Amino acid sequence: MLRNYLLLAWRVLLRRAFFTAVSLFGIAFTIAMLVLVAAMFDHVLVAGAPEVNQDRTLGLYFAEMEGETMARNGFAGYKLVDTYARNLPGVERVALASAPARLTTYHTGVPEKLYLKRTDDEFWNVMQFHFVEGGPYGRADLERGAFVAVINASTRARLFGADATAVGREFEVDGQRFRVIGVVPDVSFLRVVSFADVWVPHTTAKSDAYRAQLIGDFMGLLLMAPDADPRAIQDEFRSRLARIEFPDPQSFNRISAVPESLLQTVARMLFGARGTDADYGNRLLLALAVATMLFMALPAVNLVNLNISRIMERASEVGVRKAFGASSITLVGQFLIENLVLTLVGSALGVACASLGLWLINRSGVIAYAQLGMNLRVVAWGIAFAVVFGVISGVYPAWRMSRLRPVDALKGVSR
Amino acid sequence: MTTVTIQAGQTHGARGAVADTGGGSRTSASARTSIVALSDVEKVYRTDRIETVALSQISLDVQAGEFVSVMGPSGCGKSTLLNIVGLLDTPSRGRVTINGTPVTDASDRVLARLRNREVGFVFQTFHLVPDLRVIDNVEIPLLYRSMPGSDRRQAARDALERVGLAARMHHFPSQLSGGQQQRVAIARAIVGRPSLLLADEPTGNLDSQMGDEIMGILLDLQQREGTTIVMVTHDQRQADRTERIIRLFDGRLVQ
């Protein structure tokens, strides 16, 4: 039966080439946009090199302090992570990394901007970089404040030439001179936790003032044990925050910060919900689902209309099928399958267009070191979008058609 | 050939007459069972202002193995009667029984199953699906049965052979003549071996030679396989070849 349906669907699509082209364009455009967005989210929020441990990493990204008359928020401070986030139950490793600072180097004779991230040695354990040259700095380098640096491949090319080796060579940035000890592949700008052009030990900072900050420009990365309960970690951290002694309680006497997944933090930022402990991750997923449905609604309504005219042209066939034993539900199934064929073909075009779009984005440099691309997960999202789209645009026309009385359908009466 | 006309409201009037007719291997009246039973059937079409009585007080039986013609002027309700018997339309009043199953209040599923198992339709305008090849058109009734695809294919081939069109099974309907399309329609109607074949002016769109060919196939089905056939026709010549003629006028059975 399925073969018969698919054959018929294919021939019907070929018969009305204009209708088919219009339908396919609408479907392809819709799916291409959704797949592009899905690829972006996949790139940012799904574990991937070097953030391969993202699924079991809680990030202490932001904090907010409040007093009676003042409030302050920003990235977590070094002290907040170093003093209060260590030795949490279920946490295997704690890494510290600053937000990337955009600094200038005159190494090549002209000013060039480099993103520099200051980290501790654990950063290289929590992240999984593949070194193309040399290796990372360790505890000893950190403790003695060694001016060593790991750079990415693009920075190596910019500073030392396309085919040069960099390990052992030196460069100056923001008035500090570093010796290259490792080179890693470029990390996309969208990988906000790991991205930088240059990574150096945080102990090379020009001032020690950052060590006393509860709010500053660091993020703490808490690598959980595989069986750890994130809520237990969050509860313990929260209880520690409640015991913080504030240096100036007149100004600030409360602090809120939650170690949570990147998705939850992104959600918190998008909802403007800093300073609360509520989990916004699920709300973001729900909002994305609603937005996706709304985005699909308009082209779906358009396709519904096209489908109704397409199906009603085939009222006689509906009559024949009913006359020979098709029940209404069987006919709904048949026309849904036909619509799914259409939407899957359109979606294949959409995924192809999205691949092209991602390639163009990568090539344009709009997003530094972007490595947006298709993978099985994104394609699976594309298929899921196509199926949802196919069902919502096919159900009503199919239902309406199936309600036709056979005697009317055979006469070609479609309303 | 015997012409039997049933008065409106009269039931079973033709049964005895059928037994007296000639015609090869027909079953005797005593051995026959009722395939179609209509009792006091009425069909009224209503719009906001107008009420049109299409059928009134129709009661009749069609016995297994009978070949019955339904005749009457245009608009007298012949096709409406056939549609009600074929479960394509519902009566406004009265009872309809198909092969012993009352269908008056049957659900969509039950009606679909009865149409699939008990009834085969041949339409005046063939109603073949233009996008499907001949063999796929013939397979349609079997799609709604649980059976392996290979069996379905074989049954469709057999049905096409039965009507002499096996050589054209991979053609599309538009590549066939009117007579050939009607033979495909007959193959589609008989492929599921229904107990009742309904033909709505099956020769109406064909020239007399092709009409005779189609009529020959229908007669052969009835005489050799005992298929019960109810045929609407305007053609007295073709009706005369059937066992019984039912005449309708203004929605009523008449003498």
XYZ file of C-alpha atoms in Angstrom:
670
model
C 0.000 0.000 0.000
C 2.817 2.363 0.930
C 4.497 1.794 -2.422
C 1.233 2.659 -4.157
C 0.869 5.832 -2.088
C 4.451 6.905 -2.716
C 4.158 6.277 -6.448
C 0.977 8.289 -6.577
C 2.454 11.082 -4.480
C 5.414 11.329 -6.816
C 3.232 11.441 -9.928
C 0.892 14.014 -8.435
C 3.885 16.207 -7.616
C 5.164 15.938 -11.173
C 1.722 16.588 -12.652
C 1.330 20.050 -11.134
C 4.827 21.372 -11.513
C 3.973 24.979 -10.650
C 2.075 24.085 -7.487
C 4.858 21.734 -6.559
C 7.540 24.359 -7.143
C 5.693 26.953 -5.031
C 5.140 24.430 -2.255
C 8.730 23.244 -2.344
C 10.055 26.797 -2.221
C 7.986 27.585 0.878
C 8.984 24.367 2.603
C 12.651 24.637 1.635
C 12.890 28.245 2.833
C 11.197 27.456 6.145
C 13.290 24.385 6.832
C 16.504 26.114 5.728
C 15.936 28.921 8.243
C 15.125 26.485 11.034
C 18.111 24.293 10.255
C 20.398 27.341 10.217
C 19.177 28.308 13.678
C 19.426 24.702 14.863
C 22.998 24.531 13.570
C 23.851 27.707 15.507
C 22.408 26.314 18.713
C 24.075 22.990 18.088
C 27.376 24.759 17.613
C 27.052 26.726 20.840
C 25.206 24.456 23.205
C 26.125 20.921 22.276
C 29.323 19.277 23.382
C 32.044 19.477 20.755
C 35.799 19.988 20.602
C 37.271 21.440 22.682
C 34.192 21.571 24.933
C 33.685 17.818 24.798
C 32.784 17.704 28.491
C 30.066 20.299 28.185
C 27.349 17.810 29.117
C 28.876 17.334 32.564
C 30.242 20.806 33.098
C 28.515 23.325 35.299
C 29.593 26.856 34.619
C 29.763 29.608 37.165
C 29.500 32.306 34.558
C 27.707 35.219 36.138
C 27.106 36.633 39.594
C 25.097 39.455 41.056
C 25.716 41.299 44.307
C 23.150 43.416 46.026
C 23.073 45.761 48.949
C 20.442 48.048 50.331
C 21.077 50.691 47.728
C 23.418 49.121 45.211
C 23.548 46.192 42.859
C 26.308 44.935 40.669
C 26.510 42.114 38.239
C 28.980 40.662 35.805
C 31.168 37.656 35.239
C 32.058 35.669 38.310
C 35.067 36.905 40.226
C 38.191 34.822 40.757
C 37.606 34.697 44.488
C 34.026 33.506 44.101
C 35.248 30.464 42.166
C 38.547 29.880 43.907
C 37.228 30.181 47.445
C 33.666 28.891 47.249
C 33.467 26.498 44.298
C 36.295 24.138 45.155
C 35.754 20.775 46.819
C 32.059 20.687 46.040
C 30.660 17.149 46.368
C 30.451 15.460 42.957
C 32.831 17.899 41.283
C 35.984 16.302 39.874
C 37.796 19.358 38.623
C 37.443 23.122 38.850
C 38.924 25.276 36.120
C 39.146 29.038 35.891
C 39.166 31.084 32.712
C 38.699 34.772 32.111
C 36.390 36.258 29.543
C 38.472 36.935 26.434
C 39.989 40.417 26.456
C 40.524 42.141 23.117
C 44.125 43.358 23.180
C 46.540 44.783 20.660
C 49.784 43.343 19.390
C 52.317 45.142 17.200
C 54.288 41.993 16.498
C 53.996 42.307 12.727
C 54.559 46.047 12.742
C 50.918 46.911 12.400
C 48.404 46.864 15.226
C 46.426 43.643 15.305
C 43.704 42.646 17.695
C 43.948 39.409 19.629
C 41.506 37.872 22.036
C 43.441 36.819 25.128
C 42.092 34.496 27.782
C 43.788 33.981 31.158
C 43.231 30.553 32.630
C 44.558 28.141 35.175
C 46.175 24.799 34.321
C 42.960 22.832 34.985
C 41.388 24.614 32.028
C 43.385 22.284 29.758
C 42.025 19.258 31.582
C 38.390 20.318 31.521
C 38.695 21.314 27.844
C 40.042 18.804 25.360
C 42.186 20.687 22.895
C 44.038 18.828 20.190
C 47.493 20.412 20.114
C 48.944 20.779 16.644
C 52.231 21.966 18.162
C 53.660 21.806 21.678
C 51.363 21.468 24.656
C 49.591 23.363 27.435
C 51.069 25.113 30.468
C 50.907 23.298 33.782
C 50.720 23.914 37.505
C 54.394 24.904 37.757
C 54.027 27.514 34.991
C 50.982 28.875 36.755
C 52.634 29.071 40.155
C 55.681 30.898 38.927
C 53.673 33.178 36.632
C 55.501 31.979 33.536
C 54.943 34.168 30.482
C 54.049 31.286 28.250
C 51.159 31.129 25.822
C 49.081 28.745 23.787
C 47.923 30.306 20.538
C 45.502 29.181 17.867
C 46.488 28.236 14.334
C 45.235 31.483 12.786
C 47.225 33.556 15.262
C 50.305 31.482 14.481
C 49.829 32.264 10.795
C 49.243 35.958 11.470
C 52.229 36.362 13.764
C 54.772 33.950 12.357
C 53.660 33.086 8.829
C 51.436 30.444 7.303
C 53.857 27.534 7.356
C 56.011 28.559 10.324
C 56.343 26.686 13.571
C 55.584 28.802 16.614
C 56.706 26.859 19.684
C 59.621 28.604 21.299
C 59.012 31.873 19.524
C 57.965 34.988 21.349
C 55.501 37.762 20.767
C 54.280 40.774 22.661
C 50.709 41.637 23.401
C 49.425 44.491 25.558
C 52.938 45.231 26.673
C 53.659 41.701 27.895
C 56.002 39.296 26.150
C 55.007 35.635 25.920
C 56.777 32.547 24.659
C 54.630 30.166 22.630
C 54.530 26.677 24.079
C 51.566 25.268 22.217
C 49.347 25.728 19.173
C 45.737 24.545 18.975
C 43.185 24.624 16.174
C 40.967 27.696 15.929
C 38.000 27.704 18.285
C 34.810 29.321 17.069
C 33.814 32.669 18.550
C 30.488 31.037 19.372
C 32.196 28.615 21.754
C 32.153 31.377 24.311
C 33.746 29.396 27.121
C 36.821 28.188 25.293
C 37.236 30.754 22.514
C 40.381 32.899 22.340
C 43.348 33.645 20.089
C 45.814 33.407 22.956
C 45.589 31.554 26.267
C 48.011 32.462 29.072
C 48.295 31.655 32.797
C 46.103 33.977 34.852
C 49.082 34.621 37.095
C 50.603 36.770 34.342
C 47.962 39.421 34.910
C 49.387 42.884 35.447
C 47.716 43.169 38.830
C 46.701 40.762 41.588
C 43.512 42.683 42.283
C 41.413 40.119 40.439
C 42.180 37.547 43.154
C 39.988 39.397 45.653
C 36.975 39.871 43.388
C 33.640 38.170 43.905
C 32.462 39.704 40.657
C 35.073 40.135 37.989
C 35.781 38.709 34.580
C 36.267 35.024 35.256
C 34.151 31.975 34.784
C 34.414 28.827 36.816
C 34.087 25.494 35.056
C 33.028 22.659 37.327
C 33.564 19.222 35.807
C 31.102 16.877 37.476
C 31.622 13.213 38.145
C 29.539 11.135 35.697
C 26.991 10.202 38.366
C 26.881 13.567 40.152
C 23.604 15.330 40.853
C 23.802 18.931 39.631
C 21.112 19.998 42.089
C 23.139 18.753 45.048
C 26.118 20.746 43.799
C 23.985 23.824 43.333
C 22.469 23.466 46.809
C 25.865 23.118 48.436
C 27.230 26.120 46.542
C 24.173 28.155 47.479
C 24.655 27.307 51.144
C 28.268 28.429 50.894
C 27.207 31.719 49.337
C 24.874 32.283 52.256
C 27.882 32.236 54.587
C 30.044 34.696 52.631
C 31.461 37.490 54.706
C 31.265 40.663 52.668
C 34.161 43.078 52.996
C 31.811 46.036 52.845
C 28.371 44.882 54.000
C 27.100 48.445 53.899
C 27.393 48.320 50.102
C 26.804 44.658 49.339
C 25.460 41.973 51.603
C 23.909 39.434 49.246
C 25.299 37.535 46.287
C 23.638 35.173 43.880
C 25.295 32.890 41.426
C 24.315 29.437 40.168
C 26.624 26.822 38.714
C 24.589 25.634 35.765
C 24.763 24.407 32.196
C 25.534 26.763 29.369
C 21.977 26.349 28.095
C 20.617 27.427 31.453
C 22.927 30.419 31.556
C 22.070 31.462 28.000
C 18.401 31.111 28.929
C 18.906 33.199 32.043
C 20.553 35.931 29.991
C 17.875 35.880 27.289
C 15.111 36.112 29.876
C 16.970 38.875 31.753
C 16.738 36.805 34.902
C 20.037 37.368 36.629
C 19.950 37.224 40.366
C 17.461 34.391 40.714
C 18.043 30.717 41.231
C 15.240 29.561 38.944
C 16.084 27.209 36.073
C 15.352 28.934 32.789
C 16.728 26.181 30.545
C 13.395 24.443 30.059
C 11.670 27.769 29.553
C 14.109 28.571 26.767
C 13.470 25.212 25.119
C 9.726 25.798 25.379
C 10.098 29.322 23.961
C 12.172 27.935 21.098
C 9.545 25.289 20.393
C 6.785 27.923 20.366
C 8.859 30.234 18.155
C 9.535 27.336 15.790
C 5.842 26.519 15.568
C 4.975 30.168 14.933
C 7.678 30.417 12.299
C 6.241 27.350 10.604
C 2.644 28.528 10.941
C 2.561 31.009 8.069
C 4.111 28.791 5.406
C 2.080 25.907 6.807
C -1.173 27.838 6.317
C -0.023 28.628 2.791
C 0.690 24.981 2.155
C -2.663 24.026 3.665
C -4.390 26.181 1.031
C -2.308 24.746 -1.776
C -2.986 21.267 -0.477
C -6.722 21.838 -0.269
C -6.917 22.888 -3.894
C -4.570 20.082 -4.882
C -6.553 17.478 -2.972
C -9.959 18.733 -3.977
C -8.944 18.437 -7.615
C -8.689 14.773 -6.826
C -12.178 14.511 -5.355
C -13.035 11.872 -7.934
C -10.112 9.721 -6.800
C -11.297 10.147 -3.223
C -14.730 8.934 -4.311
C -13.237 5.919 -6.078
C -11.146 4.978 -3.088
C -14.132 5.291 -0.774
C -16.277 3.312 -3.171
C -13.725 0.507 -3.067
C -13.341 0.376 0.669
C -11.067 3.149 1.925
C -12.203 4.426 5.291
C -11.843 8.097 6.168
C -8.929 7.384 8.455
C -7.133 5.416 5.731
C -7.514 8.323 3.333
C -6.219 10.769 5.929
C -3.193 8.488 6.236
C -2.705 8.375 2.474
C -2.801 12.127 1.999
C -0.610 12.703 5.038
C 1.982 10.377 3.521
C 1.759 12.282 0.245
C 2.239 15.557 2.081
C 5.145 14.119 4.013
C 6.786 13.114 0.743
C 6.403 16.706 -0.437
C 7.734 18.170 2.792
C 10.632 15.723 2.946
C 11.652 16.595 -0.608
C 11.315 20.292 0.258
C 13.236 19.753 3.453
C 16.058 18.009 1.633
C 16.331 21.135 -0.508
C 16.106 23.233 2.657
C 18.922 21.318 4.331
C 21.029 21.714 1.185
C 20.339 25.477 1.181
C 21.166 25.649 4.892
C 24.464 23.843 4.269
C 25.300 26.433 1.651
C 24.298 29.204 4.071
C 26.502 27.778 6.815
C 29.414 27.491 4.398
C 28.934 31.124 3.388
C 28.786 32.241 7.036
C 31.983 30.331 7.808
C 33.686 31.796 4.783
C 32.527 35.370 5.379
C 34.288 35.694 8.728
C 31.214 37.347 10.267
C 31.674 34.956 13.160
C 35.358 34.533 13.989
C 36.597 31.001 13.300
C 33.025 29.817 12.792
C 32.877 26.105 12.091
C 29.157 25.888 11.523
C 28.214 22.809 9.664
C 25.856 19.948 9.201
C 26.079 16.908 11.348
C 23.726 14.030 11.977
C 22.115 15.866 14.874
C 21.325 18.961 12.803
C 20.033 16.839 9.915
C 17.886 14.944 12.417
C 16.489 18.280 13.536
C 15.792 19.108 9.892
C 13.900 15.847 9.450
C 11.983 16.457 12.673
C 11.015 19.955 11.487
C 9.946 18.479 8.149
C 7.754 15.841 9.757
C 6.084 18.374 12.066
C 5.628 20.738 9.135
C 4.270 17.945 6.964
C 1.779 16.866 9.581
C 0.490 20.326 10.497
C 0.126 21.336 6.858
C -1.390 18.026 5.825
C -3.816 17.094 8.552
C -6.539 19.650 7.856
C -6.724 19.189 4.072
C -6.609 15.415 4.518
C -9.317 15.498 7.162
C -11.497 17.764 5.020
C -11.096 15.523 2.034
C -11.803 12.398 4.031
C -15.109 13.891 5.178
C -16.426 14.021 1.618
C -19.342 11.714 1.008
C -18.341 9.211 -1.655
C -21.274 10.083 -3.848
C -20.339 13.783 -3.783
C -16.646 13.067 -4.254
C -17.383 10.992 -7.365
C -19.303 13.899 -8.812
C -16.271 16.086 -8.145
C -18.136 18.110 -5.533
C -15.377 19.352 -3.274
C -17.185 21.672 -0.888
C -35.678 -12.315 -20.511
C -38.451 -11.326 -18.152
C -39.387 -7.803 -17.254
C -40.561 -7.415 -13.685
C -41.647 -4.127 -12.287
C -42.228 -3.702 -8.617
C -44.868 -1.362 -7.385
C -43.719 1.173 -4.871
C -43.987 -0.356 -1.443
C -44.140 -3.868 -2.812
C -41.432 -6.233 -1.693
C -40.038 -9.437 -3.127
C -42.382 -9.244 -6.104
C -39.864 -10.376 -8.649
C -38.431 -13.434 -7.037
C -40.703 -15.958 -8.702
C -40.337 -14.342 -12.056
C -36.575 -14.620 -11.910
C -36.738 -18.349 -11.533
C -38.742 -18.577 -14.743
C -36.181 -16.851 -16.843
C -33.824 -18.671 -19.093
C -30.108 -18.130 -19.160
C -27.512 -20.862 -18.926
C -26.236 -21.742 -15.528
C -28.352 -19.504 -13.386
C -29.084 -20.631 -9.877
C -32.646 -21.669 -9.079
C -34.723 -19.223 -7.072
C -35.096 -21.534 -4.127
C -31.314 -21.809 -3.693
C -30.707 -18.074 -3.953
C -30.211 -15.794 -1.017
C -30.865 -12.100 -0.819
C -27.824 -9.936 -1.542
C -29.619 -6.602 -1.507
C -32.759 -5.837 0.451
C -34.280 -2.381 0.430
C -37.307 -1.696 2.563
C -39.372 1.466 2.178
C -36.341 3.500 1.178
C -36.726 7.206 0.622
C -34.168 9.770 -0.437
C -34.884 13.459 -0.093
C -32.479 16.256 -0.995
C -33.054 19.374 1.012
C -31.778 22.894 0.515
C -32.944 26.018 2.350
C -36.013 26.382 0.171
C -36.460 23.271 -1.877
C -37.086 19.686 -0.969
C -36.585 17.200 -3.779
C -37.784 13.652 -3.414
C -35.329 11.522 -5.369
C -36.616 8.141 -4.236
C -39.830 7.216 -2.528
C -41.101 3.980 -0.994
C -38.578 1.758 -2.684
C -38.647 -1.836 -1.534
C -36.879 -4.549 -3.450
C -34.748 -7.636 -3.159
C -31.914 -8.692 -5.395
C -31.036 -12.343 -5.155
C -27.609 -13.860 -5.354
C -26.595 -14.484 -8.960
C -29.232 -12.207 -10.462
C -28.525 -9.738 -13.252
C -30.923 -6.832 -12.815
C -31.290 -3.737 -14.968
C -32.615 -0.473 -13.614
C -34.231 1.720 -16.263
C -36.066 4.977 -16.366
C -35.840 8.505 -17.725
C -33.069 10.870 -16.701
C -33.503 12.208 -13.199
C -35.843 9.434 -12.082
C -33.473 8.297 -9.343
C -31.691 5.342 -10.969
C -28.201 6.452 -9.970
C -29.401 7.503 -6.532
C -30.815 4.010 -6.056
C -27.555 2.457 -7.203
C -25.530 4.745 -4.900
C -27.671 3.731 -1.924
C -27.336 0.041 -2.770
C -23.572 0.555 -3.197
C -23.326 2.369 0.167
C -22.035 5.514 -1.494
C -25.071 7.419 -0.262
C -27.448 7.033 2.633
C -31.223 6.941 2.456
C -33.285 9.579 4.242
C -35.625 6.829 5.407
C -35.972 3.084 5.200
C -33.734 0.092 5.689
C -30.924 -1.251 3.560
C -29.399 -4.696 4.040
C -26.372 -5.904 2.087
C -25.689 -9.617 2.149
C -27.491 -9.902 5.457
C -25.819 -6.921 7.132
C -28.088 -3.979 8.013
C -26.261 -0.809 7.029
C -28.676 1.937 7.915
C -26.764 3.124 10.984
C -23.413 1.542 10.222
C -20.208 3.373 11.072
C -17.733 4.662 8.486
C -15.489 1.688 9.205
C -18.237 -0.871 8.763
C -19.438 0.789 5.568
C -15.878 0.912 4.230
C -15.439 -2.779 4.953
C -18.738 -3.689 3.282
C -17.889 -1.613 0.212
C -14.533 -3.329 0.092
C -15.745 -6.898 0.559
C -19.244 -6.988 -0.853
C -19.516 -4.377 -3.562
C -17.741 -3.631 -6.816
C -18.581 -0.513 -8.788
C -18.391 0.204 -12.506
C -19.023 3.829 -13.347
C -20.223 5.374 -16.572
C -17.177 7.668 -16.693
C -14.793 4.891 -15.576
C -13.260 6.969 -12.744
C -9.797 5.524 -13.184
C -7.020 7.331 -11.301
C -5.070 9.034 -14.094
C -1.746 9.033 -12.238
C -1.749 5.297 -11.689
C -0.927 2.581 -14.201
C -3.665 0.143 -15.167
C -2.424 -2.571 -12.798
C -2.206 -0.091 -9.910
C -5.737 1.089 -10.612
C -6.987 -2.484 -10.524
C -5.190 -3.092 -7.247
C -7.017 -0.263 -5.452
C -9.730 -2.366 -3.733
C -7.099 -4.809 -2.476
C -5.052 -2.017 -0.901
C -7.681 -1.866 1.797
C -7.340 -5.526 2.672
C -4.628 -7.155 4.632
C -2.811 -9.236 2.042
C 0.744 -9.594 0.720
C 1.723 -7.313 -2.146
C 2.599 -10.266 -4.390
C -0.876 -11.783 -3.952
C -2.411 -8.415 -4.660
C -0.390 -8.068 -7.835
C -1.349 -11.543 -8.972
C -5.044 -10.944 -8.292
C -4.888 -7.716 -10.311
C -3.182 -9.558 -13.190
C -5.845 -12.269 -13.084
C -8.623 -9.691 -13.146
C -7.045 -7.955 -16.128
C -6.710 -11.251 -17.920
C -10.357 -11.890 -17.178
C -11.296 -8.753 -19.118
C -8.660 -9.332 -21.800
C -6.374 -6.456 -20.908
C -3.368 -8.146 -19.346
C -1.176 -6.806 -22.136
C -1.975 -3.232 -21.156
C -1.327 -3.503 -17.429
C 1.573 -1.056 -17.484
C -0.225 1.590 -19.506
C -1.764 4.687 -18.034
C -5.542 5.121 -18.438
C -5.057 8.001 -20.875
C -3.283 5.581 -23.233
C -6.384 3.388 -23.521
C -9.605 3.650 -25.527
C -12.921 4.192 -23.761
C -13.829 0.518 -24.071
C -10.470 -0.525 -22.686
C -10.821 1.914 -19.782
C -14.201 0.458 -18.977
C -12.712 -3.036 -19.025
C -10.072 -1.845 -16.576
C -12.875 -0.463 -14.417
C -14.590 -3.853 -14.537
C -11.329 -5.574 -13.587
C -11.034 -3.188 -10.650
C -14.630 -3.927 -9.648
C -14.181 -7.711 -9.704
C -10.618 -8.015 -8.413
C -11.799 -8.320 -4.826
C -14.447 -10.926 -5.799
C -17.362 -8.923 -4.387
C -20.747 -10.544 -4.022
C -22.407 -7.635 -5.785
C -21.372 -5.742 -8.908
C -23.034 -2.391 -9.487
C -22.714 -0.805 -12.891
C -23.919 2.730 -13.525
C -24.516 3.024 -17.255
C -21.367 1.053 -18.026
C -21.968 1.294 -21.774
C -23.268 4.849 -21.738
C -20.029 6.417 -22.947
C -19.187 3.739 -25.483
C -20.206 3.009 -29.050
C -22.503 0.062 -29.604
C -19.725 -2.367 -30.484
C -17.712 -1.574 -27.366
C -20.950 -1.507 -25.370
C -21.665 -5.037 -26.537
C -18.176 -6.140 -25.543
C -18.617 -4.722 -22.048
C -22.069 -6.255 -21.775
C -20.593 -9.581 -22.857
C -18.063 -9.417 -20.057
C -20.765 -8.610 -17.492
C -23.006 -11.423 -18.707
C -20.083 -13.814 -18.644
C -19.285 -12.815 -15.054
C -22.871 -13.448 -14.029
C -23.332 -16.676 -15.922
C -19.968 -18.308 -15.298
C -19.130 -17.003 -11.870
C -22.578 -16.294 -10.505
C -21.795 -12.642 -9.796
C -24.844 -10.632 -8.804
C -25.112 -7.563 -11.003
C -27.317 -4.506 -10.793
C -26.934 -2.288 -13.835
C -28.410 1.126 -14.497
C -28.917 1.649 -18.214
C -30.825 3.713 -20.745
C -30.247 1.119 -23.391
C -33.273 -1.155 -23.791
C -31.249 -3.508 -25.972
C -28.721 -4.099 -23.231
C -31.401 -4.274 -20.537
C -33.207 -6.949 -22.533
C -30.148 -9.178 -22.143
C -30.520 -9.164 -18.338
C -32.802 -11.318 -16.211
C -34.943 -8.628 -14.748
C -35.699 -4.991 -15.433
C -36.708 -2.597 -12.712
C -38.319 0.607 -13.940
C -38.293 3.855 -12.065
C -40.303 6.985 -12.674
C -40.125 10.097 -10.501
C -38.358 8.195 -7.787
C -40.851 5.360 -7.603
C -40.847 1.842 -8.883
C -43.484 1.585 -11.589
C -45.133 -0.917 -13.856
